[in-house]
XYZ file of C-alpha atoms in Angstrom:
434
model
C 73.051 92.725 55.466
C 74.772 91.561 58.642
C 77.588 93.843 59.757
C 76.424 96.768 57.601
C 76.623 100.144 59.377
C 73.350 101.696 60.518
C 72.535 105.227 59.265
C 72.358 108.004 61.834
C 68.722 108.845 62.601
C 67.710 112.290 61.371
C 65.025 114.167 59.447
C 64.586 115.348 55.855
C 64.779 113.911 52.350
C 68.553 113.438 52.253
C 70.660 110.807 54.056
C 73.232 111.898 56.611
C 75.664 109.575 54.854
C 75.449 111.923 51.868
C 75.373 115.137 53.890
C 78.330 116.640 55.804
C 77.948 117.963 59.329
C 76.355 121.462 59.385
C 79.051 122.874 61.669
C 81.980 121.730 59.549
C 81.922 124.961 57.514
C 81.313 128.687 57.862
C 80.245 129.271 54.265
C 76.623 130.153 53.506
C 74.166 129.992 50.667
C 70.676 131.310 50.229
C 68.442 130.000 52.998
C 65.427 127.820 52.294
C 62.153 127.644 54.223
C 62.081 128.348 57.952
C 62.332 125.485 60.423
C 58.977 123.812 61.103
C 58.022 121.348 63.819
C 58.040 117.690 62.829
C 54.691 115.917 63.252
C 56.394 112.612 64.022
C 56.948 111.482 67.574
C 60.126 109.671 68.497
C 58.152 106.755 69.924
C 57.411 104.047 69.310
C 58.836 103.668 65.821
C 62.524 104.219 65.128
C 63.601 107.732 64.241
C 66.086 106.211 61.827
C 63.260 105.969 59.286
C 63.854 109.604 58.320
C 66.942 111.405 57.010
C 68.313 114.908 57.477
C 69.168 117.591 54.956
C 70.069 121.242 55.394
C 67.431 123.599 54.031
C 70.110 125.754 52.414
C 71.800 122.799 50.706
C 75.278 124.117 51.571
C 78.099 121.885 50.224
C 80.800 121.457 52.896
C 83.942 119.474 53.580
C 83.409 116.162 55.400
C 86.994 115.513 56.385
C 86.619 116.852 59.939
C 86.745 114.097 62.598
C 84.020 115.991 64.473
C 81.568 115.239 61.695
C 79.056 112.475 62.366
C 78.730 111.649 58.692
C 82.465 111.432 58.081
C 82.729 108.667 60.657
C 80.244 106.324 59.068
C 82.869 104.839 56.783
C 85.340 104.454 59.640
C 83.280 103.000 62.457
C 80.116 100.949 62.506
C 77.330 102.446 64.600
C 75.886 99.085 65.593
C 75.502 98.819 69.372
C 76.419 95.124 69.193
C 79.902 95.649 67.798
C 82.016 92.551 68.074
C 85.736 92.479 68.782
C 86.723 92.458 65.124
C 85.008 95.734 64.244
C 86.252 97.744 67.225
C 89.472 99.714 66.913
C 89.696 101.333 70.359
C 89.683 99.575 73.748
C 89.945 101.376 77.099
C 89.961 99.923 80.626
C 90.190 101.452 84.107
C 91.825 99.343 86.843
C 94.541 99.176 89.524
C 93.401 101.930 91.945
C 96.206 103.296 94.156
C 96.052 105.543 97.191
C 98.396 108.551 97.279
C 99.086 110.294 100.595
C 100.607 113.768 100.225
C 101.198 116.629 102.634
C 98.222 118.630 101.401
C 95.809 115.882 100.331
C 95.076 112.188 99.979
C 93.633 110.888 96.726
C 93.133 107.807 94.551
C 94.491 107.328 91.035
C 93.401 104.725 88.493
C 95.332 103.143 85.665
C 93.799 103.893 82.246
C 94.976 101.437 79.602
C 94.309 102.033 75.905
C 94.787 99.677 72.959
C 94.037 100.942 69.470
C 94.742 100.667 65.744
C 93.506 104.183 64.930
C 95.765 106.444 62.902
C 95.072 109.357 65.295
C 97.232 107.611 67.932
C 101.014 107.480 67.627
C 101.312 104.185 69.534
C 99.158 101.038 69.624
C 99.046 100.979 73.430
C 99.094 103.525 76.278
C 98.992 103.313 80.060
C 98.502 106.437 82.188
C 97.279 107.175 85.711
C 94.325 109.497 86.285
C 92.451 110.746 89.351
C 88.771 111.628 89.575
C 89.284 115.323 88.842
C 90.961 114.355 85.532
C 87.832 112.452 84.493
C 85.788 115.488 85.524
C 88.034 117.719 83.381
C 87.512 115.405 80.406
C 83.739 115.503 80.741
C 83.723 119.304 80.973
C 85.883 119.538 77.851
C 83.579 117.172 75.955
C 80.568 119.288 76.926
C 82.424 122.408 75.773
C 83.575 121.068 72.427
C 80.627 118.744 71.598
C 77.548 120.595 72.955
C 75.169 118.907 70.500
C 75.969 115.437 71.858
C 74.941 113.529 74.977
C 77.970 113.242 77.265
C 77.900 110.177 79.566
C 77.592 111.017 83.285
C 80.272 110.612 85.926
C 79.535 109.168 89.385
C 78.980 111.840 92.038
C 82.211 113.194 93.483
C 81.863 112.164 97.119
C 78.567 110.335 97.548
C 78.000 106.727 96.597
C 74.802 105.354 98.102
C 75.405 103.459 101.318
C 79.139 104.236 101.484
C 80.628 106.809 103.852
C 84.402 106.343 103.607
C 85.562 107.411 100.139
C 88.876 105.576 100.655
C 87.278 102.252 101.541
C 87.724 99.316 99.191
C 83.988 99.217 98.488
C 83.820 102.891 97.521
C 86.962 102.757 95.375
C 85.808 99.633 93.521
C 82.331 101.076 92.907
C 83.911 104.261 91.543
C 86.399 102.299 89.414
C 83.542 100.428 87.744
C 81.687 103.698 87.102
C 84.777 105.403 85.633
C 85.470 102.367 83.462
C 81.910 102.466 82.135
C 82.189 106.239 81.567
C 85.230 105.797 79.305
C 83.699 102.813 77.502
C 80.592 104.890 76.704
C 82.813 107.538 75.127
C 84.919 104.924 73.329
C 81.808 103.416 71.732
C 80.503 106.792 70.518
C 81.176 107.516 66.810
C 81.938 111.211 67.433
C 83.093 111.601 71.044
C 85.738 108.899 70.656
C 87.517 111.066 68.029
C 87.569 114.162 70.247
C 91.019 115.735 70.731
C 90.584 116.091 74.480
C 89.728 112.397 74.784
C 92.894 111.527 72.840
C 94.994 113.663 75.192
C 93.304 112.180 78.268
C 94.217 108.670 77.111
C 97.780 109.397 76.009
C 99.336 112.387 77.835
C 101.798 111.477 80.573
C 101.442 114.916 82.145
C 97.808 115.939 81.848
C 98.282 118.992 84.074
C 100.589 120.581 81.494
C 97.836 120.185 78.885
C 95.194 121.592 81.214
C 97.209 124.800 81.568
C 97.020 125.344 77.827
C 93.322 126.081 78.256
C 91.492 126.339 74.961
C 94.577 125.996 72.737
C 93.552 122.650 71.258
C 89.806 123.257 71.153
C 88.488 121.682 67.990
C 87.153 123.647 65.025
C 83.684 122.344 65.665
C 83.798 123.516 69.273
C 84.744 127.012 68.152
C 81.935 127.156 65.617
C 79.174 125.976 67.919
C 79.293 128.824 70.443
C 75.844 130.309 70.707
C 74.040 133.036 72.607
C 71.968 131.715 75.511
C 70.440 134.827 76.999
C 67.420 136.906 76.069
C 65.703 134.349 73.820
C 62.563 132.462 74.714
C 61.380 129.403 72.803
C 57.786 129.492 71.615
C 57.300 125.717 71.559
C 59.347 122.592 71.006
C 58.773 120.526 67.870
C 56.548 117.569 68.702
C 59.277 114.929 68.588
C 61.475 116.871 71.021
C 58.506 117.610 73.272
C 57.943 113.833 73.373
C 61.590 113.280 74.319
C 61.296 115.844 77.131
C 58.127 114.245 78.519
C 59.673 110.789 78.333
C 62.818 111.910 80.216
C 60.730 113.559 82.965
C 58.677 110.399 83.479
C 61.683 108.090 83.200
C 63.767 109.948 85.805
C 60.758 110.190 88.151
C 60.030 106.437 87.995
C 63.674 105.485 88.250
C 64.134 107.809 91.233
C 61.231 106.071 92.991
C 62.725 102.626 92.293
C 66.098 103.867 93.562
C 64.645 105.111 96.859
C 62.631 101.914 97.455
C 65.612 99.709 96.572
C 67.754 101.595 99.094
C 65.120 101.093 101.789
C 64.930 97.368 100.996
C 68.704 97.015 101.240
C 68.731 98.959 104.512
C 66.051 96.651 105.947
C 67.967 93.595 104.716
C 71.073 94.802 106.537
C 69.053 95.386 109.712
C 67.572 91.880 109.376
C 71.112 90.578 108.863
C 72.200 92.021 112.226
C 69.312 90.217 113.959
C 70.045 86.998 112.086
C 73.672 87.029 113.233
C 72.500 87.195 116.847
C 69.738 84.647 116.276
C 71.825 81.657 115.136
C 74.309 81.422 118.039
C 71.409 81.250 120.539
C 70.626 77.728 119.265
C 74.259 76.670 119.809
C 74.134 77.957 123.380
C 70.880 76.114 123.938
C 72.375 72.928 122.488
C 75.127 73.058 125.111
C 72.495 72.749 127.811
C 70.411 70.022 126.116
C 72.636 67.018 125.399
C 69.921 65.033 123.643
C 68.943 68.023 121.490
C 72.451 69.318 120.823
C 72.785 67.865 117.319
C 69.505 69.236 115.847
C 69.998 72.572 117.662
C 73.522 72.890 116.260
C 72.007 72.081 112.859
C 69.502 74.927 113.191
C 72.311 77.282 114.245
C 74.372 76.298 111.196
C 71.315 76.665 108.956
C 70.688 80.221 110.189
C 74.375 80.970 109.642
C 74.159 79.767 106.033
C 71.049 81.881 105.438
C 72.886 84.828 106.966
C 75.798 84.406 104.532
C 73.412 84.097 101.581
C 71.558 87.301 102.560
C 74.843 89.168 102.990
C 75.887 88.181 99.457
C 72.507 89.254 98.046
C 72.727 92.668 99.758
C 76.273 93.190 98.456
C 75.210 92.319 94.922
C 72.289 94.750 95.096
C 74.510 97.526 96.495
C 77.391 97.006 94.038
C 75.535 96.049 90.851
C 71.908 97.191 91.022
C 71.965 100.645 92.665
C 74.867 102.074 90.587
C 73.048 101.317 87.321
C 69.899 103.049 88.563
C 71.924 106.062 89.639
C 73.829 106.200 86.351
C 70.628 106.340 84.318
C 69.111 108.998 86.575
C 72.217 111.115 85.876
C 72.045 110.127 82.196
C 68.498 111.455 81.891
C 69.627 114.758 83.453
C 72.457 114.984 80.889
C 69.973 114.412 78.066
C 67.687 117.131 79.476
C 70.635 119.549 79.417
C 71.310 118.821 75.738
C 67.613 119.325 75.036
C 67.726 122.720 76.767
C 70.725 123.756 74.663
C 68.811 122.749 71.529
C 65.863 124.860 72.665
C 68.144 127.855 73.255
C 69.571 127.638 69.753
C 66.108 127.329 68.204
C 64.893 130.316 70.265
C 67.864 132.360 69.028
C 67.070 131.357 65.441
C 63.402 132.330 65.776
C 64.321 135.673 67.352
C 66.732 136.531 64.542
C 64.146 135.669 61.891
C 61.652 137.985 63.581
C 64.244 140.758 63.776
C 64.897 140.513 60.022
C 61.166 140.486 59.262
C 60.630 143.666 61.317
C 63.309 145.539 59.379
C 61.282 144.958 56.176
C 64.374 145.287 54.059
C 64.414 143.907 50.534
C 67.472 141.677 50.645
C 68.364 139.008 48.080
C 69.864 136.838 50.823
C 69.156 136.155 54.463
C 72.063 137.295 56.697
C 74.862 134.786 57.160
C 74.503 134.654 60.975
C 70.909 133.459 60.567
C 72.046 130.702 58.233
C 74.671 129.673 60.766
C 72.049 129.671 63.499
C 69.734 127.522 61.392
C 72.610 125.118 60.746
C 73.158 124.851 64.492
C 69.492 123.976 65.006
C 69.678 121.272 62.342
C 72.906 119.993 63.879
C 71.348 119.768 67.341
C 68.306 117.999 65.931
C 70.339 115.351 64.107
C 72.873 114.727 66.871
C 70.345 114.709 69.701
C 68.065 112.241 67.939
C 70.992 109.978 67.015
C 72.267 110.006 70.592
C 68.758 109.445 71.950
C 68.322 106.303 69.866
C 71.771 105.091 70.830
C 71.005 105.748 74.502
C 67.713 103.850 74.231
C 69.532 100.860 72.721
C 72.120 100.900 75.499
C 69.397 101.289 78.122
C 67.484 98.267 76.856
C 70.619 96.132 76.934
C 71.754 97.390 80.344
C 68.380 96.923 82.026
C 67.826 93.509 80.465
C 71.187 92.431 81.864
C 70.494 94.135 85.200
C 67.061 92.557 85.750
C 68.212 89.103 84.639
C 71.149 89.386 87.013
C 68.853 90.471 89.842
C 66.553 87.513 89.164
C 69.507 85.101 89.161
C 70.871 86.512 92.444
C 67.486 86.188 94.139
C 67.057 82.638 92.860
C 70.520 81.741 94.180
C 69.693 83.298 97.545
C 66.464 81.363 98.000
C 68.063 78.139 96.737
C 70.824 78.487 99.346
C 68.239 79.085 102.072
C 66.159 76.129 100.868
C 69.204 73.840 100.813
C 70.182 74.966 104.312
C 66.759 74.259 105.804
C 66.346 70.963 103.959
C 69.686 69.785 105.357
C 68.454 69.840 108.956
C 65.153 68.003 108.353
C 66.769 64.539 108.722
C 68.280 65.650 112.060
C 64.882 66.764 113.314
C 63.159 63.573 112.109
C 65.621 61.129 113.749
C 64.217 59.557 116.893
C 66.518 58.792 119.822
C 67.193 55.084 120.290
C 65.572 53.446 123.329
C 68.099 52.116 125.784
């Protein structure tokens, strides 16, 4: 039915709607069969066709806001949410330059409007600088390691821009920071993170930063895992497919990015020549009285084409390149989550082998192994859900991007065509015989 929430994609016989998040508890029961690779690939069919269940069947509390399943009744997971179903809106605007004795920096106004019970007020307005956004992303990675955290724009480098205090740089960064927060706002788990709440509401964020890990969520505490000394035998097929896809995707997108930058550079070089080319016809027209009108027409035509090309280059630089760069960074973020998943699975496999070597007759598998298995299942469910969500966003973003690029090119050539057509009557007119 229209408007019905979509289930989180996962694996197993039991729906995530019925099953609480594996990391929401520390209790353990007798463990079921060991983790086995899934024969299904993530492409091309939707991974939402399968559901997840914990092998140990542990009953846990679903009241934690960090739980994916607990959010299904509070927020629809449809990527095409309309205004009536959203309950959190965040915008980044009004950049201001601050000149201090030690440094010069830019702050942005972050405005929040919400009806969520987790917020004390319906509206907030705070100012944040880039390093605050960077702090937020690091905290999200710390406390939500099983989820894909949206990327931030690079700290100092935006393609084609040298001065980081120029209007062009600041506006490009503002758009990227706005998109970063909107990605988090639209996520059914990240948007309920405590650090995100503080980022949106705290007047003095520095005071909160000094508290360190004081407000780290329960889920963040429970998901700490050992990363050294374990080597993964092989990824399950569906995650191997994700890894191969991300490698190919980032490679192709990187190639497009480099070529697009070269094209824009050549357009700007052509623009310099064009600006010198048009006035020559005006100078010539001053020497040829009978030809002055058509020559002035050609000069004006070249000027119009010059303006049209300048607009096209700006649109490509401001709208096209940033999206390419964002998705290159996005694919790297997804690869990092995939590596973390591999590390947890490798730890789980190593612990199972260690227990098998002891050859002890135990009625139960040790609790730490159960916890490790729960972490693997958690990574699997969250990574696949975020991957599908990312794919949906990517399709929408690139459809909009390519349609916009087509429209801008059509407008450019139409302006050039109109300019050249306008001087044809001047060139066709014959001088009257005296």
